[in-house]
Amino acid sequence: GGIAEGNDADIAVWDPEADLGEVLFMKHPSISAYVGIGSIVSETMKGQVLATFVRGNLVYRRGNHAASPCGRVILSSPTPE
């Protein structure tokens, strides 16, 4: 699809040059996420989502989420046995 008036849109506005500074995160072992405890890693990170639109509605902007949800629930249909 395309971005045009009247179309639903799911879009993330991204700044790839945003400097997040030093970030701590949990790193799982490379063999399996289920083996070992992993380790805490500190790295300098870049890139940040500035805003997110779902179906054309602003749902996230600079750390703030929309007051009410605008998505819809999609239930899977049971698979035949």
JSON list of N, CA and C in Angstrom, two decimals:
[
{"chain": "A", "resi": 1, "resn": "GLY", "atom": "N", "xyz": [0.82, -1.18, 0.00]},
{"chain": "A", "resi": 1, "resn": "GLY", "atom": "CA", "xyz": [0.00, 0.00, 0.00]},
{"chain": "A", "resi": 1, "resn": "GLY", "atom": "C", "xyz": [0.87, 1.25, 0.00]},
{"chain": "A", "resi": 2, "resn": "GLY", "atom": "N", "xyz": [0.21, 2.34, -0.12]},
{"chain": "A", "resi": 2, "resn": "GLY", "atom": "CA", "xyz": [0.92, 3.61, -0.15]},
{"chain": "A", "resi": 2, "resn": "GLY", "atom": "C", "xyz": [0.42, 4.55, 0.91]},
{"chain": "A", "resi": 3, "resn": "ILE", "atom": "N", "xyz": [1.18, 5.61, 1.12]},
{"chain": "A", "resi": 3, "resn": "ILE", "atom": "CA", "xyz": [0.77, 6.65, 2.05]},
{"chain": "A", "resi": 3, "resn": "ILE", "atom": "C", "xyz": [-0.01, 7.68, 1.25]},
{"chain": "A", "resi": 4, "resn": "ALA", "atom": "N", "xyz": [-1.30, 7.77, 1.54]},
{"chain": "A", "resi": 4, "resn": "ALA", "atom": "CA", "xyz": [-2.17, 8.70, 0.82]},
{"chain": "A", "resi": 4, "resn": "ALA", "atom": "C", "xyz": [-3.38, 9.02, 1.69]},
{"chain": "A", "resi": 5, "resn": "GLU", "atom": "N", "xyz": [-3.99, 10.16, 1.43]},
{"chain": "A", "resi": 5, "resn": "GLU", "atom": "CA", "xyz": [-5.18, 10.56, 2.17]},
{"chain": "A", "resi": 5, "resn": "GLU", "atom": "C", "xyz": [-6.25, 9.50, 2.01]},
{"chain": "A", "resi": 6, "resn": "GLY", "atom": "N", "xyz": [-6.86, 9.11, 3.13]},
{"chain": "A", "resi": 6, "resn": "GLY", "atom": "CA", "xyz": [-7.92, 8.10, 3.11]},
{"chain": "A", "resi": 6, "resn": "GLY", "atom": "C", "xyz": [-7.43, 6.69, 3.38]},
{"chain": "A", "resi": 7, "resn": "ASN", "atom": "N", "xyz": [-6.13, 6.44, 3.27]},
{"chain": "A", "resi": 7, "resn": "ASN", "atom": "CA", "xyz": [-5.58, 5.11, 3.57]},
{"chain": "A", "resi": 7, "resn": "ASN", "atom": "C", "xyz": [-5.27, 4.99, 5.05]},
{"chain": "A", "resi": 8, "resn": "ASP", "atom": "N", "xyz": [-5.47, 3.78, 5.60]},
{"chain": "A", "resi": 8, "resn": "ASP", "atom": "CA", "xyz": [-5.01, 3.51, 6.96]},
{"chain": "A", "resi": 8, "resn": "ASP", "atom": "C", "xyz": [-3.49, 3.42, 6.91]},
{"chain": "A", "resi": 9, "resn": "ALA", "atom": "N", "xyz": [-2.83, 3.85, 7.97]},
{"chain": "A", "resi": 9, "resn": "ALA", "atom": "CA", "xyz": [-1.37, 3.83, 7.96]},
{"chain": "A", "resi": 9, "resn": "ALA", "atom": "C", "xyz": [-0.81, 3.42, 9.31]},
{"chain": "A", "resi": 10, "resn": "ASP", "atom": "N", "xyz": [0.16, 2.52, 9.30]},
{"chain": "A", "resi": 10, "resn": "ASP", "atom": "CA", "xyz": [0.96, 2.19, 10.48]},
{"chain": "A", "resi": 10, "resn": "ASP", "atom": "C", "xyz": [2.37, 2.67, 10.16]},
{"chain": "A", "resi": 11, "resn": "ILE", "atom": "N", "xyz": [2.80, 3.70, 10.84]},
{"chain": "A", "resi": 11, "resn": "ILE", "atom": "CA", "xyz": [4.07, 4.35, 10.51]},
{"chain": "A", "resi": 11, "resn": "ILE", "atom": "C", "xyz": [4.84, 4.64, 11.79]},
{"chain": "A", "resi": 12, "resn": "ALA", "atom": "N", "xyz": [6.14, 4.39, 11.76]},
{"chain": "A", "resi": 12, "resn": "ALA", "atom": "CA", "xyz": [7.02, 4.80, 12.85]},
{"chain": "A", "resi": 12, "resn": "ALA", "atom": "C", "xyz": [7.94, 5.90, 12.32]},
{"chain": "A", "resi": 13, "resn": "VAL", "atom": "N", "xyz": [8.00, 7.02, 13.04]},
{"chain": "A", "resi": 13, "resn": "VAL", "atom": "CA", "xyz": [8.90, 8.11, 12.68]},
{"chain": "A", "resi": 13, "resn": "VAL", "atom": "C", "xyz": [10.19, 7.88, 13.47]},
{"chain": "A", "resi": 14, "resn": "TRP", "atom": "N", "xyz": [11.30, 7.71, 12.77]},
{"chain": "A", "resi": 14, "resn": "TRP", "atom": "CA", "xyz": [12.55, 7.22, 13.34]},
{"chain": "A", "resi": 14, "resn": "TRP", "atom": "C", "xyz": [13.67, 8.23, 13.13]},
{"chain": "A", "resi": 15, "resn": "ASP", "atom": "N", "xyz": [14.45, 8.48, 14.15]},
{"chain": "A", "resi": 15, "resn": "ASP", "atom": "CA", "xyz": [15.65, 9.31, 14.02]},
{"chain": "A", "resi": 15, "resn": "ASP", "atom": "C", "xyz": [16.86, 8.40, 14.21]},
{"chain": "A", "resi": 16, "resn": "PRO", "atom": "N", "xyz": [17.50, 7.97, 13.12]},
{"chain": "A", "resi": 16, "resn": "PRO", "atom": "CA", "xyz": [18.62, 7.03, 13.24]},
{"chain": "A", "resi": 16, "resn": "PRO", "atom": "C", "xyz": [19.86, 7.65, 13.89]},
{"chain": "A", "resi": 17, "resn": "GLU", "atom": "N", "xyz": [19.94, 8.97, 13.94]},
{"chain": "A", "resi": 17, "resn": "GLU", "atom": "CA", "xyz": [21.12, 9.64, 14.49]},
{"chain": "A", "resi": 17, "resn": "GLU", "atom": "C", "xyz": [20.95, 10.04, 15.96]},
{"chain": "A", "resi": 18, "resn": "ALA", "atom": "N", "xyz": [19.77, 9.83, 16.54]},
{"chain": "A", "resi": 18, "resn": "ALA", "atom": "CA", "xyz": [19.55, 10.19, 17.95]},
{"chain": "A", "resi": 18, "resn": "ALA", "atom": "C", "xyz": [20.52, 9.41, 18.82]},
{"chain": "A", "resi": 19, "resn": "ASP", "atom": "N", "xyz": [21.20, 10.11, 19.70]},
{"chain": "A", "resi": 19, "resn": "ASP", "atom": "CA", "xyz": [22.19, 9.49, 20.58]},
{"chain": "A", "resi": 19, "resn": "ASP", "atom": "C", "xyz": [21.52, 9.17, 21.91]},
{"chain": "A", "resi": 20, "resn": "LEU", "atom": "N", "xyz": [21.37, 7.89, 22.20]},
{"chain": "A", "resi": 20, "resn": "LEU", "atom": "CA", "xyz": [20.75, 7.47, 23.46]},
{"chain": "A", "resi": 20, "resn": "LEU", "atom": "C", "xyz": [21.75, 7.39, 24.59]},
{"chain": "A", "resi": 21, "resn": "GLY", "atom": "N", "xyz": [23.02, 7.57, 24.28]},
{"chain": "A", "resi": 21, "resn": "GLY", "atom": "CA", "xyz": [24.04, 7.47, 25.31]},
{"chain": "A", "resi": 21, "resn": "GLY", "atom": "C", "xyz": [24.27, 6.02, 25.68]},
{"chain": "A", "resi": 22, "resn": "GLU", "atom": "N", "xyz": [24.69, 5.80, 26.90]},
{"chain": "A", "resi": 22, "resn": "GLU", "atom": "CA", "xyz": [24.98, 4.45, 27.34]},
{"chain": "A", "resi": 22, "resn": "GLU", "atom": "C", "xyz": [23.72, 3.79, 27.87]},
{"chain": "A", "resi": 23, "resn": "VAL", "atom": "N", "xyz": [23.44, 2.58, 27.39]},
{"chain": "A", "resi": 23, "resn": "VAL", "atom": "CA", "xyz": [22.22, 1.87, 27.73]},
{"chain": "A", "resi": 23, "resn": "VAL", "atom": "C", "xyz": [22.59, 0.51, 28.31]},
{"chain": "A", "resi": 24, "resn": "LEU", "atom": "N", "xyz": [21.92, 0.12, 29.38]},
{"chain": "A", "resi": 24, "resn": "LEU", "atom": "CA", "xyz": [22.11, -1.21, 29.96]},
{"chain": "A", "resi": 24, "resn": "LEU", "atom": "C", "xyz": [21.01, -2.13, 29.45]},
{"chain": "A", "resi": 25, "resn": "PHE", "atom": "N", "xyz": [21.38, -3.35, 29.06]},
{"chain": "A", "resi": 25, "resn": "PHE", "atom": "CA", "xyz": [20.37, -4.32, 28.65]},
{"chain": "A", "resi": 25, "resn": "PHE", "atom": "C", "xyz": [20.87, -5.72, 28.94]},
{"chain": "A", "resi": 26, "resn": "MET", "atom": "N", "xyz": [19.95, -6.67, 28.98]},
{"chain": "A", "resi": 26, "resn": "MET", "atom": "CA", "xyz": [20.29, -8.07, 29.25]},
{"chain": "A", "resi": 26, "resn": "MET", "atom": "C", "xyz": [20.62, -8.75, 27.93]},
{"chain": "A", "resi": 27, "resn": "LYS", "atom": "N", "xyz": [21.77, -9.37, 27.85]},
{"chain": "A", "resi": 27, "resn": "LYS", "atom": "CA", "xyz": [22.18, -10.08, 26.64]},
{"chain": "A", "resi": 27, "resn": "LYS", "atom": "C", "xyz": [22.13, -11.58, 26.93]},
{"chain": "A", "resi": 28, "resn": "HIS", "atom": "N", "xyz": [21.36, -12.30, 26.10]},
{"chain": "A", "resi": 28, "resn": "HIS", "atom": "CA", "xyz": [21.26, -13.75, 26.26]},
{"chain": "A", "resi": 28, "resn": "HIS", "atom": "C", "xyz": [22.49, -14.42, 25.65]},
{"chain": "A", "resi": 29, "resn": "PRO", "atom": "N", "xyz": [22.82, -15.61, 26.11]},
{"chain": "A", "resi": 29, "resn": "PRO", "atom": "CA", "xyz": [23.92, -16.34, 25.49]},
{"chain": "A", "resi": 29, "resn": "PRO", "atom": "C", "xyz": [23.64, -16.57, 24.01]},
{"chain": "A", "resi": 30, "resn": "SER", "atom": "N", "xyz": [24.68, -16.60, 23.20]},
{"chain": "A", "resi": 30, "resn": "SER", "atom": "CA", "xyz": [24.49, -16.73, 21.75]},
{"chain": "A", "resi": 30, "resn": "SER", "atom": "C", "xyz": [24.00, -18.11, 21.33]},
{"chain": "A", "resi": 31, "resn": "ILE", "atom": "N", "xyz": [24.23, -19.12, 22.15]},
{"chain": "A", "resi": 31, "resn": "ILE", "atom": "CA", "xyz": [23.81, -20.47, 21.78]},
{"chain": "A", "resi": 31, "resn": "ILE", "atom": "C", "xyz": [22.30, -20.61, 21.92]},
{"chain": "A", "resi": 32, "resn": "SER", "atom": "N", "xyz": [21.75, -20.23, 23.05]},
{"chain": "A", "resi": 32, "resn": "SER", "atom": "CA", "xyz": [20.32, -20.36, 23.30]},
{"chain": "A", "resi": 32, "resn": "SER", "atom": "C", "xyz": [19.91, -19.38, 24.39]},
{"chain": "A", "resi": 33, "resn": "ALA", "atom": "N", "xyz": [18.74, -18.81, 24.22]},
{"chain": "A", "resi": 33, "resn": "ALA", "atom": "CA", "xyz": [18.22, -17.89, 25.24]},
{"chain": "A", "resi": 33, "resn": "ALA", "atom": "C", "xyz": [17.84, -18.65, 26.50]},
{"chain": "A", "resi": 34, "resn": "TYR", "atom": "N", "xyz": [17.73, -19.99, 26.40]},
{"chain": "A", "resi": 34, "resn": "TYR", "atom": "CA", "xyz": [17.29, -20.79, 27.53]},
{"chain": "A", "resi": 34, "resn": "TYR", "atom": "C", "xyz": [18.45, -21.41, 28.31]},
{"chain": "A", "resi": 35, "resn": "VAL", "atom": "N", "xyz": [19.68, -21.22, 27.85]},
{"chain": "A", "resi": 35, "resn": "VAL", "atom": "CA", "xyz": [20.84, -21.80, 28.52]},
{"chain": "A", "resi": 35, "resn": "VAL", "atom": "C", "xyz": [21.60, -20.69, 29.24]},
{"chain": "A", "resi": 36, "resn": "GLY", "atom": "N", "xyz": [21.87, -20.85, 30.49]},
{"chain": "A", "resi": 36, "resn": "GLY", "atom": "CA", "xyz": [22.63, -19.84, 31.23]},
{"chain": "A", "resi": 36, "resn": "GLY", "atom": "C", "xyz": [21.77, -18.66, 31.60]},
{"chain": "A", "resi": 37, "resn": "ILE", "atom": "N", "xyz": [22.36, -17.75, 32.33]},
{"chain": "A", "resi": 37, "resn": "ILE", "atom": "CA", "xyz": [21.63, -16.60, 32.84]},
{"chain": "A", "resi": 37, "resn": "ILE", "atom": "C", "xyz": [21.77, -15.40, 31.92]},
{"chain": "A", "resi": 38, "resn": "GLY", "atom": "N", "xyz": [22.84, -15.36, 31.14]},
{"chain": "A", "resi": 38, "resn": "GLY", "atom": "CA", "xyz": [23.09, -14.19, 30.31]},
{"chain": "A", "resi": 38, "resn": "GLY", "atom": "C", "xyz": [23.93, -13.20, 31.09]},
{"chain": "A", "resi": 39, "resn": "SER", "atom": "N", "xyz": [24.12, -12.02, 30.55]},
{"chain": "A", "resi": 39, "resn": "SER", "atom": "CA", "xyz": [24.92, -11.02, 31.24]},
{"chain": "A", "resi": 39, "resn": "SER", "atom": "C", "xyz": [24.35, -9.64, 30.96]},
{"chain": "A", "resi": 40, "resn": "ILE", "atom": "N", "xyz": [24.65, -8.71, 31.85]},
{"chain": "A", "resi": 40, "resn": "ILE", "atom": "CA", "xyz": [24.21, -7.34, 31.65]},
{"chain": "A", "resi": 40, "resn": "ILE", "atom": "C", "xyz": [25.31, -6.62, 30.87]},
{"chain": "A", "resi": 41, "resn": "VAL", "atom": "N", "xyz": [24.92, -5.96, 29.79]},
{"chain": "A", "resi": 41, "resn": "VAL", "atom": "CA", "xyz": [25.86, -5.32, 28.89]},
{"chain": "A", "resi": 41, "resn": "VAL", "atom": "C", "xyz": [25.57, -3.83, 28.85]},
{"chain": "A", "resi": 42, "resn": "SER", "atom": "N", "xyz": [26.60, -3.03, 28.77]},
{"chain": "A", "resi": 42, "resn": "SER", "atom": "CA", "xyz": [26.45, -1.58, 28.64]},
{"chain": "A", "resi": 42, "resn": "SER", "atom": "C", "xyz": [27.08, -1.16, 27.32]},
{"chain": "A", "resi": 43, "resn": "GLU", "atom": "N", "xyz": [26.29, -0.55, 26.45]},
{"chain": "A", "resi": 43, "resn": "GLU", "atom": "CA", "xyz": [26.79, -0.10, 25.15]},
{"chain": "A", "resi": 43, "resn": "GLU", "atom": "C", "xyz": [26.21, 1.27, 24.82]},
{"chain": "A", "resi": 44, "resn": "THR", "atom": "N", "xyz": [26.93, 2.02, 24.00]},
{"chain": "A", "resi": 44, "resn": "THR", "atom": "CA", "xyz": [26.42, 3.28, 23.50]},
{"chain": "A", "resi": 44, "resn": "THR", "atom": "C", "xyz": [25.49, 2.96, 22.33]},
{"chain": "A", "resi": 45, "resn": "MET", "atom": "N", "xyz": [24.28, 3.48, 22.36]},
{"chain": "A", "resi": 45, "resn": "MET", "atom": "CA", "xyz": [23.28, 3.15, 21.34]},
{"chain": "A", "resi": 45, "resn": "MET", "atom": "C", "xyz": [22.85, 4.41, 20.59]},
{"chain": "A", "resi": 46, "resn": "LYS", "atom": "N", "xyz": [22.45, 4.21, 19.34]},
{"chain": "A", "resi": 46, "resn": "LYS", "atom": "CA", "xyz": [21.94, 5.30, 18.52]},
{"chain": "A", "resi": 46, "resn": "LYS", "atom": "C", "xyz": [20.61, 4.87, 17.92]},
{"chain": "A", "resi": 47, "resn": "GLY", "atom": "N", "xyz": [19.77, 5.85, 17.62]},
{"chain": "A", "resi": 47, "resn": "GLY", "atom": "CA", "xyz": [18.48, 5.58, 16.98]},
{"chain": "A", "resi": 47, "resn": "GLY", "atom": "C", "xyz": [17.35, 5.65, 17.98]},
{"chain": "A", "resi": 48, "resn": "GLN", "atom": "N", "xyz": [16.25, 6.28, 17.60]},
{"chain": "A", "resi": 48, "resn": "GLN", "atom": "CA", "xyz": [15.12, 6.44, 18.51]},
{"chain": "A", "resi": 48, "resn": "GLN", "atom": "C", "xyz": [13.84, 6.62, 17.72]},
{"chain": "A", "resi": 49, "resn": "VAL", "atom": "N", "xyz": [12.77, 5.95, 18.18]},
{"chain": "A", "resi": 49, "resn": "VAL", "atom": "CA", "xyz": [11.45, 6.17, 17.60]},
{"chain": "A", "resi": 49, "resn": "VAL", "atom": "C", "xyz": [10.89, 7.45, 18.21]},
{"chain": "A", "resi": 50, "resn": "LEU", "atom": "N", "xyz": [10.53, 8.40, 17.35]},
{"chain": "A", "resi": 50, "resn": "LEU", "atom": "CA", "xyz": [9.99, 9.68, 17.83]},
{"chain": "A", "resi": 50, "resn": "LEU", "atom": "C", "xyz": [8.47, 9.65, 17.94]},
{"chain": "A", "resi": 51, "resn": "ALA", "atom": "N", "xyz": [7.82, 8.95, 16.99]},
{"chain": "A", "resi": 51, "resn": "ALA", "atom": "CA", "xyz": [6.36, 8.88, 16.99]},
{"chain": "A", "resi": 51, "resn": "ALA", "atom": "C", "xyz": [5.92, 7.62, 16.27]},
{"chain": "A", "resi": 52, "resn": "THR", "atom": "N", "xyz": [4.73, 7.12, 16.62]},
{"chain": "A", "resi": 52, "resn": "THR", "atom": "CA", "xyz": [4.15, 5.96, 15.96]},
{"chain": "A", "resi": 52, "resn": "THR", "atom": "C", "xyz": [2.68, 6.24, 15.68]},
{"chain": "A", "resi": 53, "resn": "PHE", "atom": "N", "xyz": [2.26, 5.93, 14.47]},
{"chain": "A", "resi": 53, "resn": "PHE", "atom": "CA", "xyz": [0.87, 6.07, 14.05]},
{"chain": "A", "resi": 53, "resn": "PHE", "atom": "C", "xyz": [0.32, 4.69, 13.73]},
{"chain": "A", "resi": 54, "resn": "VAL", "atom": "N", "xyz": [-0.87, 4.37, 14.24]},
{"chain": "A", "resi": 54, "resn": "VAL", "atom": "CA", "xyz": [-1.55, 3.11, 13.94]},
{"chain": "A", "resi": 54, "resn": "VAL", "atom": "C", "xyz": [-2.88, 3.44, 13.29]},
{"chain": "A", "resi": 55, "resn": "ARG", "atom": "N", "xyz": [-3.09, 2.92, 12.09]},
{"chain": "A", "resi": 55, "resn": "ARG", "atom": "CA", "xyz": [-4.30, 3.20, 11.31]},
{"chain": "A", "resi": 55, "resn": "ARG", "atom": "C", "xyz": [-4.53, 4.71, 11.20]},
{"chain": "A", "resi": 56, "resn": "GLY", "atom": "N", "xyz": [-3.44, 5.46, 11.09]},
{"chain": "A", "resi": 56, "resn": "GLY", "atom": "CA", "xyz": [-3.53, 6.91, 10.93]},
{"chain": "A", "resi": 56, "resn": "GLY", "atom": "C", "xyz": [-3.66, 7.69, 12.23]},
{"chain": "A", "resi": 57, "resn": "ASN", "atom": "N", "xyz": [-3.73, 7.01, 13.36]},
{"chain": "A", "resi": 57, "resn": "ASN", "atom": "CA", "xyz": [-3.89, 7.67, 14.67]},
{"chain": "A", "resi": 57, "resn": "ASN", "atom": "C", "xyz": [-2.55, 7.71, 15.40]},
{"chain": "A", "resi": 58, "resn": "LEU", "atom": "N", "xyz": [-2.21, 8.87, 15.96]},
{"chain": "A", "resi": 58, "resn": "LEU", "atom": "CA", "xyz": [-0.99, 9.01, 16.75]},
{"chain": "A", "resi": 58, "resn": "LEU", "atom": "C", "xyz": [-1.16, 8.24, 18.06]},
{"chain": "A", "resi": 59, "resn": "VAL", "atom": "N", "xyz": [-0.31, 7.21, 18.28]},
{"chain": "A", "resi": 59, "resn": "VAL", "atom": "CA", "xyz": [-0.42, 6.40, 19.50]},
{"chain": "A", "resi": 59, "resn": "VAL", "atom": "C", "xyz": [0.80, 6.55, 20.41]},
{"chain": "A", "resi": 60, "resn": "TYR", "atom": "N", "xyz": [1.89, 7.13, 19.89]},
{"chain": "A", "resi": 60, "resn": "TYR", "atom": "CA", "xyz": [3.10, 7.32, 20.70]},
{"chain": "A", "resi": 60, "resn": "TYR", "atom": "C", "xyz": [3.85, 8.52, 20.16]},
{"chain": "A", "resi": 61, "resn": "ARG", "atom": "N", "xyz": [4.31, 9.37, 21.09]},
{"chain": "A", "resi": 61, "resn": "ARG", "atom": "CA", "xyz": [5.12, 10.52, 20.67]},
{"chain": "A", "resi": 61, "resn": "ARG", "atom": "C", "xyz": [6.04, 10.91, 21.81]},
{"chain": "A", "resi": 62, "resn": "ARG", "atom": "N", "xyz": [7.33, 10.80, 21.56]},
{"chain": "A", "resi": 62, "resn": "ARG", "atom": "CA", "xyz": [8.39, 11.20, 22.50]},
{"chain": "A", "resi": 62, "resn": "ARG", "atom": "C", "xyz": [8.13, 10.76, 23.94]},
{"chain": "A", "resi": 63, "resn": "GLY", "atom": "N", "xyz": [7.90, 9.46, 24.12]},
{"chain": "A", "resi": 63, "resn": "GLY", "atom": "CA", "xyz": [7.74, 8.89, 25.46]},
{"chain": "A", "resi": 63, "resn": "GLY", "atom": "C", "xyz": [6.32, 8.87, 25.99]},
{"chain": "A", "resi": 64, "resn": "ASN", "atom": "N", "xyz": [5.36, 9.45, 25.27]},
{"chain": "A", "resi": 64, "resn": "ASN", "atom": "CA", "xyz": [3.98, 9.48, 25.73]},
{"chain": "A", "resi": 64, "resn": "ASN", "atom": "C", "xyz": [3.09, 8.63, 24.82]},
{"chain": "A", "resi": 65, "resn": "HIS", "atom": "N", "xyz": [2.25, 7.82, 25.45]},
{"chain": "A", "resi": 65, "resn": "HIS", "atom": "CA", "xyz": [1.33, 6.97, 24.70]},
{"chain": "A", "resi": 65, "resn": "HIS", "atom": "C", "xyz": [-0.05, 7.61, 24.64]},
{"chain": "A", "resi": 66, "resn": "ALA", "atom": "N", "xyz": [-0.84, 7.21, 23.65]},
{"chain": "A", "resi": 66, "resn": "ALA", "atom": "CA", "xyz": [-2.21, 7.71, 23.51]},
{"chain": "A", "resi": 66, "resn": "ALA", "atom": "C", "xyz": [-3.03, 7.33, 24.74]},
{"chain": "A", "resi": 67, "resn": "ALA", "atom": "N", "xyz": [-4.00, 8.16, 25.07]},
{"chain": "A", "resi": 67, "resn": "ALA", "atom": "CA", "xyz": [-4.84, 7.92, 26.25]},
{"chain": "A", "resi": 67, "resn": "ALA", "atom": "C", "xyz": [-5.75, 6.71, 26.07]},
{"chain": "A", "resi": 68, "resn": "SER", "atom": "N", "xyz": [-6.19, 6.45, 24.84]},
{"chain": "A", "resi": 68, "resn": "SER", "atom": "CA", "xyz": [-7.07, 5.31, 24.60]},
{"chain": "A", "resi": 68, "resn": "SER", "atom": "C", "xyz": [-6.57, 4.51, 23.40]},
{"chain": "A", "resi": 69, "resn": "PRO", "atom": "N", "xyz": [-6.80, 3.20, 23.43]},
{"chain": "A", "resi": 69, "resn": "PRO", "atom": "CA", "xyz": [-6.33, 2.35, 22.32]},
{"chain": "A", "resi": 69, "resn": "PRO", "atom": "C", "xyz": [-7.14, 2.61, 21.06]},
{"chain": "A", "resi": 70, "resn": "CYS", "atom": "N", "xyz": [-6.50, 2.42, 19.91]},
{"chain": "A", "resi": 70, "resn": "CYS", "atom": "CA", "xyz": [-7.22, 2.60, 18.65]},
{"chain": "A", "resi": 70, "resn": "CYS", "atom": "C", "xyz": [-7.09, 1.37, 17.76]},
{"chain": "A", "resi": 71, "resn": "GLY", "atom": "N", "xyz": [-6.41, 0.35, 18.24]},
{"chain": "A", "resi": 71, "resn": "GLY", "atom": "CA", "xyz": [-6.26, -0.88, 17.46]},
{"chain": "A", "resi": 71, "resn": "GLY", "atom": "C", "xyz": [-7.51, -1.73, 17.57]},
{"chain": "A", "resi": 72, "resn": "ARG", "atom": "N", "xyz": [-7.42, -2.91, 17.02]},
{"chain": "A", "resi": 72, "resn": "ARG", "atom": "CA", "xyz": [-8.55, -3.83, 17.14]},
{"chain": "A", "resi": 72, "resn": "ARG", "atom": "C", "xyz": [-8.01, -5.23, 17.39]},
{"chain": "A", "resi": 73, "resn": "VAL", "atom": "N", "xyz": [-8.78, -6.04, 18.09]},
{"chain": "A", "resi": 73, "resn": "VAL", "atom": "CA", "xyz": [-8.38, -7.39, 18.42]},
{"chain": "A", "resi": 73, "resn": "VAL", "atom": "C", "xyz": [-8.59, -8.28, 17.20]},
{"chain": "A", "resi": 74, "resn": "ILE", "atom": "N", "xyz": [-7.58, -9.07, 16.88]},
{"chain": "A", "resi": 74, "resn": "ILE", "atom": "CA", "xyz": [-7.69, -10.04, 15.79]},
{"chain": "A", "resi": 74, "resn": "ILE", "atom": "C", "xyz": [-7.50, -11.41, 16.41]},
{"chain": "A", "resi": 75, "resn": "LEU", "atom": "N", "xyz": [-8.56, -12.20, 16.44]},
{"chain": "A", "resi": 75, "resn": "LEU", "atom": "CA", "xyz": [-8.51, -13.53, 17.03]},
{"chain": "A", "resi": 75, "resn": "LEU", "atom": "C", "xyz": [-8.17, -14.55, 15.95]},
{"chain": "A", "resi": 76, "resn": "SER", "atom": "N", "xyz": [-7.33, -15.51, 16.30]},
{"chain": "A", "resi": 76, "resn": "SER", "atom": "CA", "xyz": [-7.02, -16.56, 15.34]},
{"chain": "A", "resi": 76, "resn": "SER", "atom": "C", "xyz": [-8.16, -17.56, 15.32]},
{"chain": "A", "resi": 77, "resn": "SER", "atom": "N", "xyz": [-8.39, -18.14, 14.16]},
{"chain": "A", "resi": 77, "resn": "SER", "atom": "CA", "xyz": [-9.43, -19.16, 14.08]},
{"chain": "A", "resi": 77, "resn": "SER", "atom": "C", "xyz": [-8.82, -20.50, 14.47]},
{"chain": "A", "resi": 78, "resn": "PRO", "atom": "N", "xyz": [-9.62, -21.36, 15.09]},
{"chain": "A", "resi": 78, "resn": "PRO", "atom": "CA", "xyz": [-9.08, -22.66, 15.51]},
{"chain": "A", "resi": 78, "resn": "PRO", "atom": "C", "xyz": [-8.62, -23.46, 14.29]},
{"chain": "A", "resi": 79, "resn": "THR", "atom": "N", "xyz": [-7.52, -24.19, 14.46]},
{"chain": "A", "resi": 79, "resn": "THR", "atom": "CA", "xyz": [-7.03, -25.03, 13.37]},
{"chain": "A", "resi": 79, "resn": "THR", "atom": "C", "xyz": [-7.72, -26.38, 13.42]},
{"chain": "A", "resi": 80, "resn": "PRO", "atom": "N", "xyz": [-8.11, -26.90, 12.27]},
{"chain": "A", "resi": 80, "resn": "PRO", "atom": "CA", "xyz": [-8.77, -28.22, 12.26]},
{"chain": "A", "resi": 80, "resn": "PRO", "atom": "C", "xyz": [-7.79, -29.31, 12.70]},
{"chain": "A", "resi": 81, "resn": "GLU", "atom": "N", "xyz": [-8.32, -30.31, 13.39]},
{"chain": "A", "resi": 81, "resn": "GLU", "atom": "CA", "xyz": [-7.46, -31.41, 13.87]},
{"chain": "A", "resi": 81, "resn": "GLU", "atom": "C", "xyz": [-7.29, -32.47, 12.83]}
]
